[in-house]
Amino acid sequence: MDDEKKFDKVSYKNQFNREKYDRVTIMLPKGNKEMVTAHAKANGESMNSFLNRAIEEAMERDKARETAE
């Protein structure tokens, strides 16, 4: 693949990501990144998909708890 085609592909991917996703940076205590990555991998997920799932599940639990009160 020549450099121009490679650049176009990278440029397209970056543009797509900017349009479709919000970026969030999290800070974990030292060692926790490896622990979270290992947990996600053991469950057949990427770290990103695991974190998205964990956030969604926590929000659902919080909403259910608020509704029950």
PDB file of N, CA, C and O in Angstrom:
ATOM      1  N   MET A   1       0.854  -1.180   0.000  1.00  0.00           N
ATOM      2  CA  MET A   1       0.000   0.000   0.000  1.00  0.00           C
ATOM      3  C   MET A   1       0.896   1.239   0.000  1.00  0.00           C
ATOM      4  O   MET A   1       1.806   1.344   0.807  1.00  0.00           O
ATOM      5  N   ASP A   2       0.632   2.166  -0.884  1.00  0.00           N
ATOM      6  CA  ASP A   2       1.467   3.358  -0.916  1.00  0.00           C
ATOM      7  C   ASP A   2       1.065   4.323   0.199  1.00  0.00           C
ATOM      8  O   ASP A   2       0.011   4.202   0.808  1.00  0.00           O
ATOM      9  N   ASP A   3       1.935   5.297   0.463  1.00  0.00           N
ATOM     10  CA  ASP A   3       1.736   6.213   1.590  1.00  0.00           C
ATOM     11  C   ASP A   3       0.455   7.031   1.474  1.00  0.00           C
ATOM     12  O   ASP A   3      -0.214   7.277   2.474  1.00  0.00           O
ATOM     13  N   GLU A   4       0.096   7.439   0.261  1.00  0.00           N
ATOM     14  CA  GLU A   4      -1.104   8.257   0.090  1.00  0.00           C
ATOM     15  C   GLU A   4      -2.363   7.472   0.456  1.00  0.00           C
ATOM     16  O   GLU A   4      -3.237   7.977   1.140  1.00  0.00           O
ATOM     17  N   LYS A   5      -2.450   6.221   0.011  1.00  0.00           N
ATOM     18  CA  LYS A   5      -3.615   5.399   0.346  1.00  0.00           C
ATOM     19  C   LYS A   5      -3.660   5.117   1.842  1.00  0.00           C
ATOM     20  O   LYS A   5      -4.721   5.116   2.455  1.00  0.00           O
ATOM     21  N   LYS A   6      -2.499   4.875   2.443  1.00  0.00           N
ATOM     22  CA  LYS A   6      -2.430   4.614   3.881  1.00  0.00           C
ATOM     23  C   LYS A   6      -2.905   5.846   4.646  1.00  0.00           C
ATOM     24  O   LYS A   6      -3.683   5.746   5.592  1.00  0.00           O
ATOM     25  N   PHE A   7      -2.469   7.035   4.215  1.00  0.00           N
ATOM     26  CA  PHE A   7      -2.879   8.280   4.864  1.00  0.00           C
ATOM     27  C   PHE A   7      -4.382   8.474   4.735  1.00  0.00           C
ATOM     28  O   PHE A   7      -5.046   8.845   5.689  1.00  0.00           O
ATOM     29  N   ASP A   8      -4.932   8.222   3.533  1.00  0.00           N
ATOM     30  CA  ASP A   8      -6.371   8.380   3.332  1.00  0.00           C
ATOM     31  C   ASP A   8      -7.158   7.459   4.255  1.00  0.00           C
ATOM     32  O   ASP A   8      -8.178   7.851   4.810  1.00  0.00           O
ATOM     33  N   LYS A   9      -6.688   6.240   4.414  1.00  0.00           N
ATOM     34  CA  LYS A   9      -7.371   5.279   5.284  1.00  0.00           C
ATOM     35  C   LYS A   9      -7.329   5.739   6.742  1.00  0.00           C
ATOM     36  O   LYS A   9      -8.340   5.698   7.444  1.00  0.00           O
ATOM     37  N   VAL A  10      -6.176   6.202   7.189  1.00  0.00           N
ATOM     38  CA  VAL A  10      -6.032   6.689   8.566  1.00  0.00           C
ATOM     39  C   VAL A  10      -6.866   7.940   8.759  1.00  0.00           C
ATOM     40  O   VAL A  10      -7.559   8.090   9.769  1.00  0.00           O
ATOM     41  N   SER A  11      -6.825   8.836   7.796  1.00  0.00           N
ATOM     42  CA  SER A  11      -7.595  10.075   7.869  1.00  0.00           C
ATOM     43  C   SER A  11      -9.086   9.776   7.960  1.00  0.00           C
ATOM     44  O   SER A  11      -9.811  10.374   8.759  1.00  0.00           O
ATOM     45  N   TYR A  12      -9.562   8.829   7.135  1.00  0.00           N
ATOM     46  CA  TYR A  12     -10.974   8.444   7.165  1.00  0.00           C
ATOM     47  C   TYR A  12     -11.339   7.867   8.521  1.00  0.00           C
ATOM     48  O   TYR A  12     -12.374   8.225   9.097  1.00  0.00           O
ATOM     49  N   LYS A  13     -10.502   6.988   9.053  1.00  0.00           N
ATOM     50  CA  LYS A  13     -10.781   6.367  10.352  1.00  0.00           C
ATOM     51  C   LYS A  13     -10.839   7.422  11.453  1.00  0.00           C
ATOM     52  O   LYS A  13     -11.732   7.390  12.302  1.00  0.00           O
ATOM     53  N   ASN A  14      -9.909   8.363  11.453  1.00  0.00           N
ATOM     54  CA  ASN A  14      -9.913   9.423  12.457  1.00  0.00           C
ATOM     55  C   ASN A  14     -11.166  10.284  12.346  1.00  0.00           C
ATOM     56  O   ASN A  14     -11.775  10.637  13.360  1.00  0.00           O
ATOM     57  N   GLN A  15     -11.561  10.628  11.126  1.00  0.00           N
ATOM     58  CA  GLN A  15     -12.764  11.428  10.914  1.00  0.00           C
ATOM     59  C   GLN A  15     -13.997  10.666  11.393  1.00  0.00           C
ATOM     60  O   GLN A  15     -14.856  11.227  12.068  1.00  0.00           O
ATOM     61  N   PHE A  16     -14.085   9.396  11.043  1.00  0.00           N
ATOM     62  CA  PHE A  16     -15.204   8.554  11.471  1.00  0.00           C
ATOM     63  C   PHE A  16     -15.290   8.526  12.994  1.00  0.00           C
ATOM     64  O   PHE A  16     -16.366   8.722  13.576  1.00  0.00           O
ATOM     65  N   ASN A  17     -14.167   8.294  13.659  1.00  0.00           N
ATOM     66  CA  ASN A  17     -14.156   8.234  15.124  1.00  0.00           C
ATOM     67  C   ASN A  17     -14.579   9.561  15.742  1.00  0.00           C
ATOM     68  O   ASN A  17     -15.317   9.583  16.727  1.00  0.00           O
ATOM     69  N   ARG A  18     -14.127  10.677  15.176  1.00  0.00           N
ATOM     70  CA  ARG A  18     -14.527  11.993  15.691  1.00  0.00           C
ATOM     71  C   ARG A  18     -16.033  12.204  15.566  1.00  0.00           C
ATOM     72  O   ARG A  18     -16.657  12.796  16.444  1.00  0.00           O
ATOM     73  N   GLU A  19     -16.619  11.722  14.470  1.00  0.00           N
ATOM     74  CA  GLU A  19     -18.046  11.919  14.240  1.00  0.00           C
ATOM     75  C   GLU A  19     -18.915  10.974  15.068  1.00  0.00           C
ATOM     76  O   GLU A  19     -20.025  11.343  15.456  1.00  0.00           O
ATOM     77  N   LYS A  20     -18.450   9.780  15.341  1.00  0.00           N
ATOM     78  CA  LYS A  20     -19.288   8.750  15.955  1.00  0.00           C
ATOM     79  C   LYS A  20     -19.067   8.536  17.449  1.00  0.00           C
ATOM     80  O   LYS A  20     -19.901   7.924  18.103  1.00  0.00           O
ATOM     81  N   TYR A  21     -17.938   8.985  17.982  1.00  0.00           N
ATOM     82  CA  TYR A  21     -17.607   8.668  19.366  1.00  0.00           C
ATOM     83  C   TYR A  21     -17.196   9.903  20.154  1.00  0.00           C
ATOM     84  O   TYR A  21     -16.606  10.830  19.619  1.00  0.00           O
ATOM     85  N   ASP A  22     -17.517   9.894  21.437  1.00  0.00           N
ATOM     86  CA  ASP A  22     -16.970  10.856  22.388  1.00  0.00           C
ATOM     87  C   ASP A  22     -15.780  10.181  23.041  1.00  0.00           C
ATOM     88  O   ASP A  22     -15.792   8.975  23.290  1.00  0.00           O
ATOM     89  N   ARG A  23     -14.763  10.932  23.335  1.00  0.00           N
ATOM     90  CA  ARG A  23     -13.574  10.391  23.969  1.00  0.00           C
ATOM     91  C   ARG A  23     -13.579  10.802  25.439  1.00  0.00           C
ATOM     92  O   ARG A  23     -13.823  11.952  25.775  1.00  0.00           O
ATOM     93  N   VAL A  24     -13.316   9.829  26.306  1.00  0.00           N
ATOM     94  CA  VAL A  24     -13.237  10.057  27.745  1.00  0.00           C
ATOM     95  C   VAL A  24     -11.940   9.433  28.235  1.00  0.00           C
ATOM     96  O   VAL A  24     -11.625   8.296  27.889  1.00  0.00           O
ATOM     97  N   THR A  25     -11.206  10.156  29.027  1.00  0.00           N
ATOM     98  CA  THR A  25      -9.979   9.634  29.614  1.00  0.00           C
ATOM     99  C   THR A  25     -10.250   9.318  31.077  1.00  0.00           C
ATOM    100  O   THR A  25     -10.819  10.138  31.791  1.00  0.00           O
ATOM    101  N   ILE A  26      -9.883   8.118  31.502  1.00  0.00           N
ATOM    102  CA  ILE A  26     -10.034   7.779  32.915  1.00  0.00           C
ATOM    103  C   ILE A  26      -8.649   7.510  33.505  1.00  0.00           C
ATOM    104  O   ILE A  26      -7.723   7.129  32.795  1.00  0.00           O
ATOM    105  N   MET A  27      -8.557   7.726  34.788  1.00  0.00           N
ATOM    106  CA  MET A  27      -7.303   7.459  35.490  1.00  0.00           C
ATOM    107  C   MET A  27      -7.589   6.384  36.525  1.00  0.00           C
ATOM    108  O   MET A  27      -8.514   6.509  37.328  1.00  0.00           O
ATOM    109  N   LEU A  28      -6.806   5.318  36.465  1.00  0.00           N
ATOM    110  CA  LEU A  28      -6.944   4.201  37.394  1.00  0.00           C
ATOM    111  C   LEU A  28      -5.716   4.139  38.286  1.00  0.00           C
ATOM    112  O   LEU A  28      -4.616   4.487  37.843  1.00  0.00           O
ATOM    113  N   PRO A  29      -5.877   3.665  39.518  1.00  0.00           N
ATOM    114  CA  PRO A  29      -4.699   3.457  40.351  1.00  0.00           C
ATOM    115  C   PRO A  29      -3.731   2.485  39.663  1.00  0.00           C
ATOM    116  O   PRO A  29      -4.170   1.592  38.927  1.00  0.00           O
ATOM    117  N   LYS A  30      -2.450   2.667  39.896  1.00  0.00           N
ATOM    118  CA  LYS A  30      -1.434   1.795  39.295  1.00  0.00           C
ATOM    119  C   LYS A  30      -1.798   0.335  39.503  1.00  0.00           C
ATOM    120  O   LYS A  30      -2.197  -0.067  40.585  1.00  0.00           O
ATOM    121  N   GLY A  31      -1.688  -0.435  38.439  1.00  0.00           N
ATOM    122  CA  GLY A  31      -1.976  -1.863  38.493  1.00  0.00           C
ATOM    123  C   GLY A  31      -3.402  -2.219  38.121  1.00  0.00           C
ATOM    124  O   GLY A  31      -3.678  -3.345  37.714  1.00  0.00           O
ATOM    125  N   ASN A  32      -4.344  -1.274  38.267  1.00  0.00           N
ATOM    126  CA  ASN A  32      -5.741  -1.580  37.970  1.00  0.00           C
ATOM    127  C   ASN A  32      -6.001  -1.734  36.477  1.00  0.00           C
ATOM    128  O   ASN A  32      -6.897  -2.486  36.087  1.00  0.00           O
ATOM    129  N   LYS A  33      -5.245  -1.052  35.646  1.00  0.00           N
ATOM    130  CA  LYS A  33      -5.445  -1.180  34.201  1.00  0.00           C
ATOM    131  C   LYS A  33      -5.225  -2.626  33.779  1.00  0.00           C
ATOM    132  O   LYS A  33      -6.031  -3.193  33.030  1.00  0.00           O
ATOM    133  N   GLU A  34      -4.157  -3.229  34.257  1.00  0.00           N
ATOM    134  CA  GLU A  34      -3.867  -4.621  33.922  1.00  0.00           C
ATOM    135  C   GLU A  34      -4.960  -5.548  34.446  1.00  0.00           C
ATOM    136  O   GLU A  34      -5.349  -6.501  33.784  1.00  0.00           O
ATOM    137  N   MET A  35      -5.462  -5.262  35.639  1.00  0.00           N
ATOM    138  CA  MET A  35      -6.516  -6.075  36.241  1.00  0.00           C
ATOM    139  C   MET A  35      -7.804  -5.974  35.411  1.00  0.00           C
ATOM    140  O   MET A  35      -8.436  -6.990  35.115  1.00  0.00           O
ATOM    141  N   VAL A  36      -8.176  -4.758  35.009  1.00  0.00           N
ATOM    142  CA  VAL A  36      -9.386  -4.559  34.216  1.00  0.00           C
ATOM    143  C   VAL A  36      -9.223  -5.196  32.839  1.00  0.00           C
ATOM    144  O   VAL A  36     -10.135  -5.863  32.338  1.00  0.00           O
ATOM    145  N   THR A  37      -8.070  -5.034  32.218  1.00  0.00           N
ATOM    146  CA  THR A  37      -7.808  -5.620  30.906  1.00  0.00           C
ATOM    147  C   THR A  37      -7.890  -7.141  30.970  1.00  0.00           C
ATOM    148  O   THR A  37      -8.500  -7.772  30.101  1.00  0.00           O
ATOM    149  N   ALA A  38      -7.308  -7.728  32.000  1.00  0.00           N
ATOM    150  CA  ALA A  38      -7.348  -9.183  32.156  1.00  0.00           C
ATOM    151  C   ALA A  38      -8.773  -9.680  32.368  1.00  0.00           C
ATOM    152  O   ALA A  38      -9.178 -10.701  31.804  1.00  0.00           O
ATOM    153  N   HIS A  39      -9.546  -8.956  33.158  1.00  0.00           N
ATOM    154  CA  HIS A  39     -10.943  -9.333  33.399  1.00  0.00           C
ATOM    155  C   HIS A  39     -11.740  -9.281  32.099  1.00  0.00           C
ATOM    156  O   HIS A  39     -12.485 -10.206  31.783  1.00  0.00           O
ATOM    157  N   ALA A  40     -11.576  -8.209  31.357  1.00  0.00           N
ATOM    158  CA  ALA A  40     -12.291  -8.070  30.078  1.00  0.00           C
ATOM    159  C   ALA A  40     -11.909  -9.190  29.125  1.00  0.00           C
ATOM    160  O   ALA A  40     -12.779  -9.829  28.521  1.00  0.00           O
ATOM    161  N   LYS A  41     -10.620  -9.445  29.008  1.00  0.00           N
ATOM    162  CA  LYS A  41     -10.138 -10.496  28.101  1.00  0.00           C
ATOM    163  C   LYS A  41     -10.686 -11.858  28.505  1.00  0.00           C
ATOM    164  O   LYS A  41     -11.090 -12.650  27.654  1.00  0.00           O
ATOM    165  N   ALA A  42     -10.724 -12.135  29.805  1.00  0.00           N
ATOM    166  CA  ALA A  42     -11.239 -13.415  30.301  1.00  0.00           C
ATOM    167  C   ALA A  42     -12.712 -13.595  29.964  1.00  0.00           C
ATOM    168  O   ALA A  42     -13.205 -14.721  29.880  1.00  0.00           O
ATOM    169  N   ASN A  43     -13.400 -12.482  29.762  1.00  0.00           N
ATOM    170  CA  ASN A  43     -14.819 -12.534  29.412  1.00  0.00           C
ATOM    171  C   ASN A  43     -15.067 -12.280  27.925  1.00  0.00           C
ATOM    172  O   ASN A  43     -16.190 -12.001  27.514  1.00  0.00           O
ATOM    173  N   GLY A  44     -13.999 -12.329  27.133  1.00  0.00           N
ATOM    174  CA  GLY A  44     -14.131 -12.189  25.687  1.00  0.00           C
ATOM    175  C   GLY A  44     -14.453 -10.790  25.211  1.00  0.00           C
ATOM    176  O   GLY A  44     -15.062 -10.619  24.162  1.00  0.00           O
ATOM    177  N   GLU A  45     -14.050  -9.780  25.977  1.00  0.00           N
ATOM    178  CA  GLU A  45     -14.340  -8.394  25.624  1.00  0.00           C
ATOM    179  C   GLU A  45     -13.054  -7.586  25.536  1.00  0.00           C
ATOM    180  O   GLU A  45     -12.046  -7.944  26.139  1.00  0.00           O
ATOM    181  N   SER A  46     -13.136  -6.496  24.829  1.00  0.00           N
ATOM    182  CA  SER A  46     -12.056  -5.521  24.883  1.00  0.00           C
ATOM    183  C   SER A  46     -12.249  -4.708  26.166  1.00  0.00           C
ATOM    184  O   SER A  46     -13.330  -4.729  26.768  1.00  0.00           O
ATOM    185  N   MET A  47     -11.224  -4.021  26.563  1.00  0.00           N
ATOM    186  CA  MET A  47     -11.339  -3.171  27.744  1.00  0.00           C
ATOM    187  C   MET A  47     -12.411  -2.110  27.511  1.00  0.00           C
ATOM    188  O   MET A  47     -13.215  -1.817  28.399  1.00  0.00           O
ATOM    189  N   ASN A  48     -12.452  -1.548  26.312  1.00  0.00           N
ATOM    190  CA  ASN A  48     -13.434  -0.519  25.997  1.00  0.00           C
ATOM    191  C   ASN A  48     -14.859  -1.050  26.096  1.00  0.00           C
ATOM    192  O   ASN A  48     -15.724  -0.421  26.714  1.00  0.00           O
ATOM    193  N   SER A  49     -15.120  -2.214  25.509  1.00  0.00           N
ATOM    194  CA  SER A  49     -16.488  -2.749  25.562  1.00  0.00           C
ATOM    195  C   SER A  49     -16.861  -3.143  26.987  1.00  0.00           C
ATOM    196  O   SER A  49     -18.012  -2.957  27.410  1.00  0.00           O
ATOM    197  N   PHE A  50     -15.897  -3.668  27.751  1.00  0.00           N
ATOM    198  CA  PHE A  50     -16.186  -3.990  29.153  1.00  0.00           C
ATOM    199  C   PHE A  50     -16.548  -2.728  29.933  1.00  0.00           C
ATOM    200  O   PHE A  50     -17.535  -2.711  30.680  1.00  0.00           O
ATOM    201  N   LEU A  51     -15.777  -1.660  29.773  1.00  0.00           N
ATOM    202  CA  LEU A  51     -16.067  -0.421  30.501  1.00  0.00           C
ATOM    203  C   LEU A  51     -17.415   0.159  30.092  1.00  0.00           C
ATOM    204  O   LEU A  51     -18.178   0.628  30.943  1.00  0.00           O
ATOM    205  N   ASN A  52     -17.735   0.105  28.803  1.00  0.00           N
ATOM    206  CA  ASN A  52     -19.048   0.581  28.357  1.00  0.00           C
ATOM    207  C   ASN A  52     -20.166  -0.238  28.994  1.00  0.00           C
ATOM    208  O   ASN A  52     -21.166   0.311  29.462  1.00  0.00           O
ATOM    209  N   ARG A  53     -19.995  -1.562  29.027  1.00  0.00           N
ATOM    210  CA  ARG A  53     -21.005  -2.430  29.632  1.00  0.00           C
ATOM    211  C   ARG A  53     -21.134  -2.153  31.125  1.00  0.00           C
ATOM    212  O   ARG A  53     -22.254  -2.056  31.665  1.00  0.00           O
ATOM    213  N   ALA A  54     -20.013  -2.000  31.811  1.00  0.00           N
ATOM    214  CA  ALA A  54     -20.034  -1.736  33.253  1.00  0.00           C
ATOM    215  C   ALA A  54     -20.751  -0.421  33.561  1.00  0.00           C
ATOM    216  O   ALA A  54     -21.549  -0.349  34.506  1.00  0.00           O
ATOM    217  N   ILE A  55     -20.497   0.588  32.762  1.00  0.00           N
ATOM    218  CA  ILE A  55     -21.157   1.878  32.958  1.00  0.00           C
ATOM    219  C   ILE A  55     -22.659   1.748  32.735  1.00  0.00           C
ATOM    220  O   ILE A  55     -23.463   2.229  33.545  1.00  0.00           O
ATOM    221  N   GLU A  56     -23.052   1.098  31.644  1.00  0.00           N
ATOM    222  CA  GLU A  56     -24.478   0.923  31.349  1.00  0.00           C
ATOM    223  C   GLU A  56     -25.183   0.148  32.451  1.00  0.00           C
ATOM    224  O   GLU A  56     -26.284   0.522  32.882  1.00  0.00           O
ATOM    225  N   GLU A  57     -24.566  -0.937  32.935  1.00  0.00           N
ATOM    226  CA  GLU A  57     -25.180  -1.738  33.991  1.00  0.00           C
ATOM    227  C   GLU A  57     -25.300  -0.949  35.288  1.00  0.00           C
ATOM    228  O   GLU A  57     -26.322  -1.040  35.985  1.00  0.00           O
ATOM    229  N   ALA A  58     -24.289  -0.165  35.625  1.00  0.00           N
ATOM    230  CA  ALA A  58     -24.345   0.648  36.845  1.00  0.00           C
ATOM    231  C   ALA A  58     -25.448   1.702  36.734  1.00  0.00           C
ATOM    232  O   ALA A  58     -26.186   1.944  37.699  1.00  0.00           O
ATOM    233  N   MET A  59     -25.585   2.299  35.571  1.00  0.00           N
ATOM    234  CA  MET A  59     -26.633   3.305  35.376  1.00  0.00           C
ATOM    235  C   MET A  59     -28.023   2.677  35.469  1.00  0.00           C
ATOM    236  O   MET A  59     -28.941   3.269  36.060  1.00  0.00           O
ATOM    237  N   GLU A  60     -28.189   1.464  34.923  1.00  0.00           N
ATOM    238  CA  GLU A  60     -29.471   0.760  35.025  1.00  0.00           C
ATOM    239  C   GLU A  60     -29.799   0.441  36.485  1.00  0.00           C
ATOM    240  O   GLU A  60     -30.940   0.610  36.926  1.00  0.00           O
ATOM    241  N   ARG A  61     -28.803  -0.030  37.257  1.00  0.00           N
ATOM    242  CA  ARG A  61     -29.015  -0.322  38.682  1.00  0.00           C
ATOM    243  C   ARG A  61     -29.399   0.936  39.439  1.00  0.00           C
ATOM    244  O   ARG A  61     -30.316   0.933  40.264  1.00  0.00           O
ATOM    245  N   ASP A  62     -28.688   2.039  39.166  1.00  0.00           N
ATOM    246  CA  ASP A  62     -28.988   3.301  39.849  1.00  0.00           C
ATOM    247  C   ASP A  62     -30.396   3.775  39.518  1.00  0.00           C
ATOM    248  O   ASP A  62     -31.140   4.219  40.408  1.00  0.00           O
ATOM    249  N   LYS A  63     -30.785   3.658  38.257  1.00  0.00           N
ATOM    250  CA  LYS A  63     -32.120   4.080  37.845  1.00  0.00           C
ATOM    251  C   LYS A  63     -33.186   3.220  38.510  1.00  0.00           C
ATOM    252  O   LYS A  63     -34.209   3.740  38.982  1.00  0.00           O
ATOM    253  N   ALA A  64     -32.965   1.911  38.577  1.00  0.00           N
ATOM    254  CA  ALA A  64     -33.924   1.011  39.228  1.00  0.00           C
ATOM    255  C   ALA A  64     -34.043   1.332  40.710  1.00  0.00           C
ATOM    256  O   ALA A  64     -35.137   1.322  41.268  1.00  0.00           O
ATOM    257  N   ARG A  65     -32.933   1.639  41.338  1.00  0.00           N
ATOM    258  CA  ARG A  65     -32.940   1.978  42.763  1.00  0.00           C
ATOM    259  C   ARG A  65     -33.690   3.286  42.996  1.00  0.00           C
ATOM    260  O   ARG A  65     -34.492   3.413  43.927  1.00  0.00           O
ATOM    261  N   GLU A  66     -33.472   4.270  42.114  1.00  0.00           N
ATOM    262  CA  GLU A  66     -34.158   5.560  42.251  1.00  0.00           C
ATOM    263  C   GLU A  66     -35.667   5.398  42.053  1.00  0.00           C
ATOM    264  O   GLU A  66     -36.461   6.037  42.732  1.00  0.00           O
ATOM    265  N   THR A  67     -36.057   4.535  41.134  1.00  0.00           N
ATOM    266  CA  THR A  67     -37.470   4.315  40.859  1.00  0.00           C
ATOM    267  C   THR A  67     -38.133   3.591  42.023  1.00  0.00           C
ATOM    268  O   THR A  67     -39.318   3.862  42.328  1.00  0.00           O
ATOM    269  N   ALA A  68     -37.403   2.714  42.695  1.00  0.00           N
ATOM    270  CA  ALA A  68     -37.957   1.941  43.815  1.00  0.00           C
ATOM    271  C   ALA A  68     -38.131   2.792  45.064  1.00  0.00           C
ATOM    272  O   ALA A  68     -38.917   2.452  45.929  1.00  0.00           O
ATOM    273  N   GLU A  69     -37.415   3.882  45.157  1.00  0.00           N
ATOM    274  CA  GLU A  69     -37.481   4.715  46.380  1.00  0.00           C
ATOM    275  C   GLU A  69     -38.715   5.563  46.436  1.00  0.00           C
ATOM    276  O   GLU A  69     -39.427   5.887  45.652  1.00  0.00           O
TER     277      GLU A  69
END
